[in-house]
Coordinates of C-alpha atoms and ligand atoms in Angstrom, one line a residue:
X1 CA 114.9 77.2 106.6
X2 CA 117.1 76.2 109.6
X3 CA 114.6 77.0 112.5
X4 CA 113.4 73.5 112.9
X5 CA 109.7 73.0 113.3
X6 CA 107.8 73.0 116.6
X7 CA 111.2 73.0 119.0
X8 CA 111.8 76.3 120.4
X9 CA 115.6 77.3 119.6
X10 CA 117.7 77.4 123.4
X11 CA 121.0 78.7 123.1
X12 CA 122.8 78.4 126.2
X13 CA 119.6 78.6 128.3
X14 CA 118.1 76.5 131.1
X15 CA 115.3 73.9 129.2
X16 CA 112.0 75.2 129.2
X17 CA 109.8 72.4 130.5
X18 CA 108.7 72.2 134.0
X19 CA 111.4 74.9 134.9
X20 CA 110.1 78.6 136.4
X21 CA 111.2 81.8 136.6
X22 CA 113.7 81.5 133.7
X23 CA 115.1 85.0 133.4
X24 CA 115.5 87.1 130.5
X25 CA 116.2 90.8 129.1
X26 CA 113.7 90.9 127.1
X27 CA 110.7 88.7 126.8
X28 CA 109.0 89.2 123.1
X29 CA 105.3 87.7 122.6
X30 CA 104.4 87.3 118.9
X31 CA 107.1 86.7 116.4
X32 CA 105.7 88.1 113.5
X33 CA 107.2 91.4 111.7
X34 CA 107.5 93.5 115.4
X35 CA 108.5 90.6 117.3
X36 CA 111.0 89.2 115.5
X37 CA 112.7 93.0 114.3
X38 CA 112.9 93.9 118.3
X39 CA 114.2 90.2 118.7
X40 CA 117.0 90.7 116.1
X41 CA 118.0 94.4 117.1
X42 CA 118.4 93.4 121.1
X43 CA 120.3 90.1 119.9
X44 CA 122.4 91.7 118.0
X45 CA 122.8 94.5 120.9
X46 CA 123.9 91.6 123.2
X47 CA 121.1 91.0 125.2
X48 CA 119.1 87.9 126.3
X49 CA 116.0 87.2 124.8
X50 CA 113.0 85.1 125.0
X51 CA 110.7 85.4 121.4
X52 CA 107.5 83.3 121.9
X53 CA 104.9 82.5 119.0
X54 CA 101.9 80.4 119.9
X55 CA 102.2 79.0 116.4
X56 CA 104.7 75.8 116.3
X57 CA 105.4 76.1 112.2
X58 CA 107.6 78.6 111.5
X59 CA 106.5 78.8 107.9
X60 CA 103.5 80.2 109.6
X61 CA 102.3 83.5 107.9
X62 CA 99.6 86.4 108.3
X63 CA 97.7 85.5 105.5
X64 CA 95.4 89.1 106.4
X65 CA 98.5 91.3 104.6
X66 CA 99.1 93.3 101.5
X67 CA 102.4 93.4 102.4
X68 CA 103.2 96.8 100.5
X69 CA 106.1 98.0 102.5
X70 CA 106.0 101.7 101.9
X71 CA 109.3 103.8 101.2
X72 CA 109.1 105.6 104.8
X73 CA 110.6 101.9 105.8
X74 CA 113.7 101.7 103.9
X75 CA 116.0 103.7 106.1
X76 CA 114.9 100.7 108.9
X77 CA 114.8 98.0 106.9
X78 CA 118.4 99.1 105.3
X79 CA 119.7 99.7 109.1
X80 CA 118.8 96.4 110.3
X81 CA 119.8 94.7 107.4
X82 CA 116.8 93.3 106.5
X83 CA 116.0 95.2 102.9
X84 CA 118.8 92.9 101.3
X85 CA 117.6 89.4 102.9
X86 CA 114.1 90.4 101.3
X87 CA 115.6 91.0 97.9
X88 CA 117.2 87.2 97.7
X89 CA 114.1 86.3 98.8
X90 CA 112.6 87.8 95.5
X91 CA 111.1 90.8 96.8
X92 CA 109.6 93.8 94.2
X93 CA 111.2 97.1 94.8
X94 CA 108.8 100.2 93.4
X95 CA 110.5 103.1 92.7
X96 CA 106.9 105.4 91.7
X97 CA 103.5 104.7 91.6
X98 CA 101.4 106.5 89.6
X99 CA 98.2 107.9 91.1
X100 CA 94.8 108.5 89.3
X101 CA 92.6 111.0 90.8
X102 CA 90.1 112.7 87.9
X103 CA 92.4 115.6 87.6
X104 CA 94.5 112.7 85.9
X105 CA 97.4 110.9 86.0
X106 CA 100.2 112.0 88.5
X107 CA 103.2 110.4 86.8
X108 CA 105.9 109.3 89.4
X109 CA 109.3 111.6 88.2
X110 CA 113.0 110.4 88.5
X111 CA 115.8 111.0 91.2
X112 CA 113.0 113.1 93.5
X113 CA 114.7 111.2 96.5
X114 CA 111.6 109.4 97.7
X115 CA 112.5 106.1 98.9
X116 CA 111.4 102.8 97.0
X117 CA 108.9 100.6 99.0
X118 CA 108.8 96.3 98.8
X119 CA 107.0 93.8 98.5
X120 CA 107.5 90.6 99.9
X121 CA 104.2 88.1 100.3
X122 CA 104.1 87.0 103.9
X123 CA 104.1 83.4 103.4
X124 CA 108.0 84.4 102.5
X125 CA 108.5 87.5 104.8
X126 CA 107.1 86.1 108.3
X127 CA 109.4 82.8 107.7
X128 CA 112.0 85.1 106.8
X129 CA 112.1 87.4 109.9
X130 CA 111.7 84.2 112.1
X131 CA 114.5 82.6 110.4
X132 CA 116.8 85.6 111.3
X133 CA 115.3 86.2 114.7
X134 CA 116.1 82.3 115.4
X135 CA 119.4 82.6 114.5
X136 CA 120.9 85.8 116.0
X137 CA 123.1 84.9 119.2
X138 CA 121.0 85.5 122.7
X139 CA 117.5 85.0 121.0
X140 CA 115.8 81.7 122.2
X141 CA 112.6 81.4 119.6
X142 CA 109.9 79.4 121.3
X143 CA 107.7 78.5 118.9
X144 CA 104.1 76.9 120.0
X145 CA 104.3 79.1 123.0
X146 CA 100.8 80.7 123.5
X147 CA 101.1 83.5 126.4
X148 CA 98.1 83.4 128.6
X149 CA 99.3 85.2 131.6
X150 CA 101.8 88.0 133.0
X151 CA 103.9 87.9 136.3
X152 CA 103.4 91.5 137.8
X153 CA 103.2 92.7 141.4
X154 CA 100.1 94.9 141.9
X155 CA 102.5 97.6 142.5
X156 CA 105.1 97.5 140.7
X157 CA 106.3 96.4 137.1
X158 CA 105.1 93.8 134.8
X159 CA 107.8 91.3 135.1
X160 CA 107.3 88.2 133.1
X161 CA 104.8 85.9 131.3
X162 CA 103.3 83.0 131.8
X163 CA 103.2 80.6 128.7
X164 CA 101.4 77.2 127.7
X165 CA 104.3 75.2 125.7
X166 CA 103.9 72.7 123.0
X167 CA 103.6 70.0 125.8
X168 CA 100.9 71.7 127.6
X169 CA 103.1 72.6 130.3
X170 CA 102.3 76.6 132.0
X171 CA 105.8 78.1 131.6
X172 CA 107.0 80.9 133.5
X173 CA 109.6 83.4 132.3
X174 CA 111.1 86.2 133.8
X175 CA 112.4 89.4 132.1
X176 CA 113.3 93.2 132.7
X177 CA 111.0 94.3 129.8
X178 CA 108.1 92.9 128.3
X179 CA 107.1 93.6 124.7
X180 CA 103.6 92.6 123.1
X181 CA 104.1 92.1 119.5
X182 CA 101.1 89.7 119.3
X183 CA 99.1 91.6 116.9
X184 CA 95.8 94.1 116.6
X185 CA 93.9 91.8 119.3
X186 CA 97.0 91.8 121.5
X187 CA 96.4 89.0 124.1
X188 CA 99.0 90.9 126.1
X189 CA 96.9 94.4 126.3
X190 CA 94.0 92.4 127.3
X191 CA 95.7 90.6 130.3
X192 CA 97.3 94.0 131.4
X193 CA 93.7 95.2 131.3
X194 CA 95.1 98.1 128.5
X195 CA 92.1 100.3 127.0
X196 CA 91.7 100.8 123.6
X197 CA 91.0 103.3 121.6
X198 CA 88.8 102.1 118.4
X199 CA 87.8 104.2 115.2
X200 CA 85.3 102.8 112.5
X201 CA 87.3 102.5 108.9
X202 CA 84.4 102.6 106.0
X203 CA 86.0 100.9 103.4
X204 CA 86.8 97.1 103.2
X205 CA 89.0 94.7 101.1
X206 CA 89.7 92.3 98.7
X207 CA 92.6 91.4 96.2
X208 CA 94.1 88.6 94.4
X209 CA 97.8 87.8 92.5
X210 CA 98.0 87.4 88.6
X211 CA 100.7 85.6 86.8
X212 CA 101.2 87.7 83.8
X213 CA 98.7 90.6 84.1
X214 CA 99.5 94.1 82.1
X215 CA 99.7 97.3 83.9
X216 CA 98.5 100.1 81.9
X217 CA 99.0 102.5 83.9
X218 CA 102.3 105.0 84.6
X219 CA 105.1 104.4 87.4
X220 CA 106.0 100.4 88.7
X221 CA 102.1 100.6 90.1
X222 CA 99.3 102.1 90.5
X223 CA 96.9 103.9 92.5
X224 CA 93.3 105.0 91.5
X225 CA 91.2 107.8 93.9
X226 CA 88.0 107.2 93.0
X227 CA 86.8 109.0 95.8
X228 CA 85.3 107.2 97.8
X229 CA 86.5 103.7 96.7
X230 CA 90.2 103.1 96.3
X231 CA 92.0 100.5 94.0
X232 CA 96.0 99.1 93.1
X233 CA 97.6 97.3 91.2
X234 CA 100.9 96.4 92.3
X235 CA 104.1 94.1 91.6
X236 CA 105.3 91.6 94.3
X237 CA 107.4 88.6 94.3
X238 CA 107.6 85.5 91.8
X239 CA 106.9 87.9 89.1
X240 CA 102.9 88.4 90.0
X241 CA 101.0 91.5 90.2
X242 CA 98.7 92.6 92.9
X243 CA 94.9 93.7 92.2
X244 CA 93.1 95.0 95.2
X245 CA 90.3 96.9 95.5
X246 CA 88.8 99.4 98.7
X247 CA 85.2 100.3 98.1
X248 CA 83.4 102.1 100.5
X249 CA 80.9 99.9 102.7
X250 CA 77.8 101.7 100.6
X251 CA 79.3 98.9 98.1
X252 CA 79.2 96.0 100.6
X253 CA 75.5 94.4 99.1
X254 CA 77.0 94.4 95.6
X255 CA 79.9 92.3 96.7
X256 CA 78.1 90.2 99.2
X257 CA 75.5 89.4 96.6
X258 CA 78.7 87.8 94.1
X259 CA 81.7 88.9 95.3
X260 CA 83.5 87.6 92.3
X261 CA 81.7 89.2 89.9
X262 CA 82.0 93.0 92.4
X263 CA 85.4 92.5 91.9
X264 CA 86.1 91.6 88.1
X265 CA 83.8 94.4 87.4
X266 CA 85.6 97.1 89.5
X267 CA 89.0 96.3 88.3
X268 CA 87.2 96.5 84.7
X269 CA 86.2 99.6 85.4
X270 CA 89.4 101.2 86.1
X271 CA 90.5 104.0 84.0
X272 CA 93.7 102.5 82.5
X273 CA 93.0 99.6 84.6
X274 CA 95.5 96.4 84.2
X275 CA 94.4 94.1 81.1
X276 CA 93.6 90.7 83.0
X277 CA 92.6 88.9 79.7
X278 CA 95.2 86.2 79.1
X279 CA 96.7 86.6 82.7
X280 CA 96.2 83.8 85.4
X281 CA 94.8 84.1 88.7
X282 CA 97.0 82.6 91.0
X283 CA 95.0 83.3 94.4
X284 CA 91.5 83.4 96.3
X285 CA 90.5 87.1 96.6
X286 CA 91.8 88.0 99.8
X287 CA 90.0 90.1 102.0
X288 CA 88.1 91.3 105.2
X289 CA 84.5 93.2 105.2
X290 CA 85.1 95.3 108.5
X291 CA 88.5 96.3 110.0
X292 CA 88.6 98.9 112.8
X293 CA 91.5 100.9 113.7
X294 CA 93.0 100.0 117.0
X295 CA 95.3 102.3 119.2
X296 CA 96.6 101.9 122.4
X297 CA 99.2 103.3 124.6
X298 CA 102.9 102.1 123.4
X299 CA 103.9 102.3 127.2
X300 CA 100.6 101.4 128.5
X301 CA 102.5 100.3 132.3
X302 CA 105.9 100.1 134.0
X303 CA 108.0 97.3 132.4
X304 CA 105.5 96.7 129.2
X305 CA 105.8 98.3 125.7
X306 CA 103.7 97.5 123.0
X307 CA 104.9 97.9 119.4
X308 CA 103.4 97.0 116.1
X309 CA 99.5 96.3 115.9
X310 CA 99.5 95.8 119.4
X311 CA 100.0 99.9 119.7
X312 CA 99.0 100.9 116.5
X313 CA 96.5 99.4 114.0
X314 CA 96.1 101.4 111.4
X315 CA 93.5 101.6 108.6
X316 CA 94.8 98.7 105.7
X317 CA 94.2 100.8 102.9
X318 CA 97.0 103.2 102.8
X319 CA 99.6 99.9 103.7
X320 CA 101.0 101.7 106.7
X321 CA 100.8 98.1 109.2
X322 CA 104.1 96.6 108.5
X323 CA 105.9 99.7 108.3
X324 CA 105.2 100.5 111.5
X325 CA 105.9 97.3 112.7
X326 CA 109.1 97.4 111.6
X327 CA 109.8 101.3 112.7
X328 CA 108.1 100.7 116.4
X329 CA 110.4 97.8 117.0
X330 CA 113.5 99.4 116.1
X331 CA 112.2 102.4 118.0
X332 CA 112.2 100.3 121.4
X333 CA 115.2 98.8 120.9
X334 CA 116.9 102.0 120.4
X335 CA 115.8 103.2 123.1
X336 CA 115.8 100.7 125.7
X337 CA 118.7 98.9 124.6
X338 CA 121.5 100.6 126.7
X339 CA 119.7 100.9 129.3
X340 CA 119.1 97.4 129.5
X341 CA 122.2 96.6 128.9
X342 CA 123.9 98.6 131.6
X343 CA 121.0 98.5 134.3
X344 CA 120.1 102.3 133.4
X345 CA 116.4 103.8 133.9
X346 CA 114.1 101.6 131.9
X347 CA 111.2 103.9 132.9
X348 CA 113.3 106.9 130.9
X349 CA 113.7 104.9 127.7
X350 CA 110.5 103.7 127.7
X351 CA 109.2 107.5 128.1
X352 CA 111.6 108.1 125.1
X353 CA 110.1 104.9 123.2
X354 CA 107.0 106.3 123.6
X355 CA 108.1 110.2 122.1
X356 CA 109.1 108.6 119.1
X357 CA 105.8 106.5 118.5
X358 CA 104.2 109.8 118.1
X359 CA 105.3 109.7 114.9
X360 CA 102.7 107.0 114.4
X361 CA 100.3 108.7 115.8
X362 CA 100.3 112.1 114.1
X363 CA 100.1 109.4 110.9
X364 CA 97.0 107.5 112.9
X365 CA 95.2 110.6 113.2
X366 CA 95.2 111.2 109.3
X367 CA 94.7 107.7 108.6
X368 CA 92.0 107.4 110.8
X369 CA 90.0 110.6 109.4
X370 CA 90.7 108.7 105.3
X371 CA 88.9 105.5 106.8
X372 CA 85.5 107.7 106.8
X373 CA 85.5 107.2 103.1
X374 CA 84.1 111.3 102.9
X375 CA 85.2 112.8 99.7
X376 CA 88.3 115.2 99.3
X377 CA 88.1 118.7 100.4
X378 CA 89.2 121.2 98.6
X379 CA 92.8 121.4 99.4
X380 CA 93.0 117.5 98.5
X381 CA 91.8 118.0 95.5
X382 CA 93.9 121.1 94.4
X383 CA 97.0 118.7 95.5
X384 CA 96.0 116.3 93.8
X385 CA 95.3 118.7 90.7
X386 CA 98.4 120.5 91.2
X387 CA 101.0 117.1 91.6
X388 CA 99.3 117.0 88.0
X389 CA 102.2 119.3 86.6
X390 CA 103.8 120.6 89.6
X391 CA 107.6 118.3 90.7
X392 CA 107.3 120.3 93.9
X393 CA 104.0 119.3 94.7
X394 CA 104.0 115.6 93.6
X395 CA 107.5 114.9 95.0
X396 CA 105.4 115.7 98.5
X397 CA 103.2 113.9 97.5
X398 CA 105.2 110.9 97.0
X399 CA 107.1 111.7 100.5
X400 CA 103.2 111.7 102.5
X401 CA 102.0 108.7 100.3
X402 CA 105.4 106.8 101.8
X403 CA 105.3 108.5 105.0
X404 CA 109.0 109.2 104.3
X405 CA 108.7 112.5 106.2
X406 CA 106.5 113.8 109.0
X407 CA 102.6 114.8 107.8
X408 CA 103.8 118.5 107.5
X409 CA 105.4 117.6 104.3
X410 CA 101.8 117.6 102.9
X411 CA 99.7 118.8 105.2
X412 CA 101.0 122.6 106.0
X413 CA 99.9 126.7 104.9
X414 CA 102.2 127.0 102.2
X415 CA 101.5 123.7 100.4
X416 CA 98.2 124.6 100.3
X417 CA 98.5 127.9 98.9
X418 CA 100.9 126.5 95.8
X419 CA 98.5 124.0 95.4
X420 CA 95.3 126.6 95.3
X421 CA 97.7 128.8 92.9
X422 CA 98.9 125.7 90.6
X423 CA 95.3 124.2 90.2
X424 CA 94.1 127.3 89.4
X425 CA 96.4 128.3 86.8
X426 CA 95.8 124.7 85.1
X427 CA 92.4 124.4 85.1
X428 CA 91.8 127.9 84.5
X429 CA 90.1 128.0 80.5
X430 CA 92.8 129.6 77.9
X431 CA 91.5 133.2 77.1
X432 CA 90.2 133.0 73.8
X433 CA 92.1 135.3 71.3
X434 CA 90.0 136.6 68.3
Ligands
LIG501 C1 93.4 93.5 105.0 C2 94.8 94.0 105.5 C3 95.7 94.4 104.5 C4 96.9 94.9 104.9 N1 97.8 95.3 104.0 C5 99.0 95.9 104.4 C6 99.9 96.4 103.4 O1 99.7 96.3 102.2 N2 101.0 97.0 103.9 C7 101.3 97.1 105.2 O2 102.3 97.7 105.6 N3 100.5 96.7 106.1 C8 99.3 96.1 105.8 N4 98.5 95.6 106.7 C9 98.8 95.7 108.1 C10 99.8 94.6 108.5 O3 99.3 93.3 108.2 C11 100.0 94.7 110.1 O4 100.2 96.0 110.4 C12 101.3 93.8 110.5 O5 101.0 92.5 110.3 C13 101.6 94.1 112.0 O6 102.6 93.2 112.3 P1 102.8 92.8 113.8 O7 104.1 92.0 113.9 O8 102.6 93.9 114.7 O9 101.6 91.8 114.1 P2 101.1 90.5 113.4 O10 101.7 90.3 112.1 O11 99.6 90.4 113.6 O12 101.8 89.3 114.4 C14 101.4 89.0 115.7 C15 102.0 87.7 116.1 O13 101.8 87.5 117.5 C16 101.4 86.1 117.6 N5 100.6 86.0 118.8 C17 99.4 86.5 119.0 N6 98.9 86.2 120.3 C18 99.9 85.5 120.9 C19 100.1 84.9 122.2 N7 99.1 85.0 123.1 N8 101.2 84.3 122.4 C20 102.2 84.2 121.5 N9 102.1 84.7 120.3 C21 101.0 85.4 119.9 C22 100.7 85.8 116.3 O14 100.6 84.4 116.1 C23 101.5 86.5 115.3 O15 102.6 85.8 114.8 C24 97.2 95.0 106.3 C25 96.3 94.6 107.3 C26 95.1 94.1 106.9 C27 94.1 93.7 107.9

């Protein structure tokens, strides 16, 4: 890695110690996935930029991650040119999952056009995206820079931060726009006193990694609706496979009372489950026992956007988090960036910033309604028994499990009647002929 370990990266720009009011474009708290995309699209657009993480090692990571990038990301990650970096860095591409629901098996097909998702374990992506931030021209990375404060006039816009550097030293910068990227607790929101909207999620969490664990199940991975409890099994980088599992919290005794032994037994269970006999266990299970959702306003005041957790965090289990991350930033930056450039109306691109996070938000509304772990209503189910044997139905599926397309692709009348028509017709008993 080139970005050099607690020194902030100054290219061209005043030094940072006992200097105010340095000036910026942009001023970027939180250079983790959100932080450092925005950072690299307004570099790259020619704009200044100030990205400040409050950790000093850049090999710093979110270890709290499952880091499935669903296919609804590629497009971005593609445009930005970040899907090939993550490649050399060894990331899994899948191309189908199959899903397990007790209608059966809903084998991924061939050439539907659903875009493959990746997966990259943080300890490599976060270093990654820093790497790049660091080293795209009008990006100064301050790393060990903890913001505690933001510069605003009671009237008017919030113009700047105030940051404690590696030194101790308050630092005060001064930008056009400031972003919070600093994750689902956003220290930002907090100090621009930006209400939250919370939502209970009813599941909880834990995986671990396996060196040479067999997937018995159809597609590159797997998925198992076991209504209410969820589990995968999915292929990331170095060659290991992913086992998580999502019970709802009715399970919560059984793993507190031996967590280990909640776990082994799930993944047992599994119909068609991976064979962990003979594989290694390269990992602690990972995992969290309560994890609300989080939303707040993506433009919650003039001269602040918030994009990735910080707006929207979602419900872990269907891995929408770092897709969005990656989608909100390059949202901002396409809309704010001309006008930043040129001295345009910020106030209008942020208005269309915060159109386009609605897209998020339709998704945040579904999500949001799976984290209470009730079972399927009909029309689920009769999807999910219809994707069986219908392409149609499963390649919509596929497109809504991604969130390649807007909900609709799923959720609309006429799905649901083919659905109600194809599950019929399959589980329907053969007349009997005598
Ligand atoms: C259990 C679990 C499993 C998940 N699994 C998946 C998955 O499989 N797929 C998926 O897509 N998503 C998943 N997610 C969601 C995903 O982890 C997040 O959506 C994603 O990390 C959001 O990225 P971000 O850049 O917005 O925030 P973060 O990654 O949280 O980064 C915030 C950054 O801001 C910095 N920061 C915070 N405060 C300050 C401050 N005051 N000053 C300076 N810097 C600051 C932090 O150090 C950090 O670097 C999961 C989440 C959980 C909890």
């Amino acid at each position: 890695m080139s970005v050099p370990a607690r020194h902030p990266h100054r290219r061209g720009c005043p030094e940072t110690t006992g200097r105010a009011d340095m000036t910026y474009d942009v001023i970027i708290v939180g250079a983790s996935i959100a932080g450092c995309t925005a950072a690299t699209a307004y570099g790259r657009a020619g704009l200044r930029v100030a990205l400040l993480e409050r950790h000093g090692n850049p090999q710093s990571h979110k270890t709290l991650c499952g880091h499935f990038i669903l296919g609804g990301t590629h497009d971005t990650l593609q445009r930005l040119e970040l899907w090939q970096p993550m490649l050399a860095n060894g990331a899994a591409v899948s191309r189908g999952l199959g899903v397990w629901s007790e209608a059966g098996w809903i084998v991924p097909r061939p050439n539907q056009g659903v875009p493959p998702a990746i997966s990259l374990r943080r300890s490599k992506l976060d270093p990654l995206l820093r790497e790049i931030a660091g080293n795209t021209p009008g990006v100064d990375l301050l790393l060990g820079h903890r913001v505690v404060d933001l510069v605003a006039d009671p009237a008017g816009p919030v113009d700047g931060v105030v940051a404690v550097t590696p030194d101790r030293e308050r630092l005060t910068l001064r930008g056009r726009l400031i972003v919070g990227a600093d994750g689902h607790r956003s220290a930002v929101a907090g100090l621009a006193g930006v209400p939250e909207d919370l939502a209970p999620n009813q599941r909880f969490l834990f995986w671990a990694y396996y060196e040479g664990a067999q997937p018995n199940g159809p597609g590159d991975g797997q998925v198992w609706l076991l209504d209410p409890d969820i589990a995968v099994c999915i292929r990331v980088d170095d060659g290991l496979t992913q086992v998580g599992v999502f019970p709802a919290k009715a399970r919560l005794k059984e793993f507190a009372d031996n967590r280990e032994q909640a776990f082994r037994r799930f993944v047992d269970r599994l119909p068609d489950g991976p064979t962990l006999a003979g594989a290694r266990r390269v990992s602690n299970l990972v995992g969290t026992t309560d994890y609300p959702c989080v939303r707040r306003d993506p433009v919650p005041r003039p001269g602040l956007a918030l994009i990735g957790d910080a707006a929207t965090a979602s419900d872990p289990v269907p891995a929408v988090g770092c897709g969005w991350a990656f989608r909100s930033a390059a949202w901002l930056v396409d809309a704010t960036a001309e006008a930043l450039a040129t001295g345009g109306s910020l106030s209008a691109a942020l208005r269309t910033y915060r159109r386009a996070h609605r897209f998020i938000d339709k998704w945040d509304d579904i999500g949001r309604t799976d984290a209470l772990a009730a079972p399927p209503n009909a029309i689920q189910r009769a999807i999910r028994t219809a994707a069986v044997h219908d392409d149609a139905i499963a390649r919509r599926l596929a497109m809504f499990s991604m969130r390649a397309a807007e909900p609709s692709v799923l959720v609309n009348p006429a799905v649901a009647v083919r659905a109600a028509v194809r599950s019929r017709r399959r589980t329907a008993p053969e007349p009997v002929r005598v």
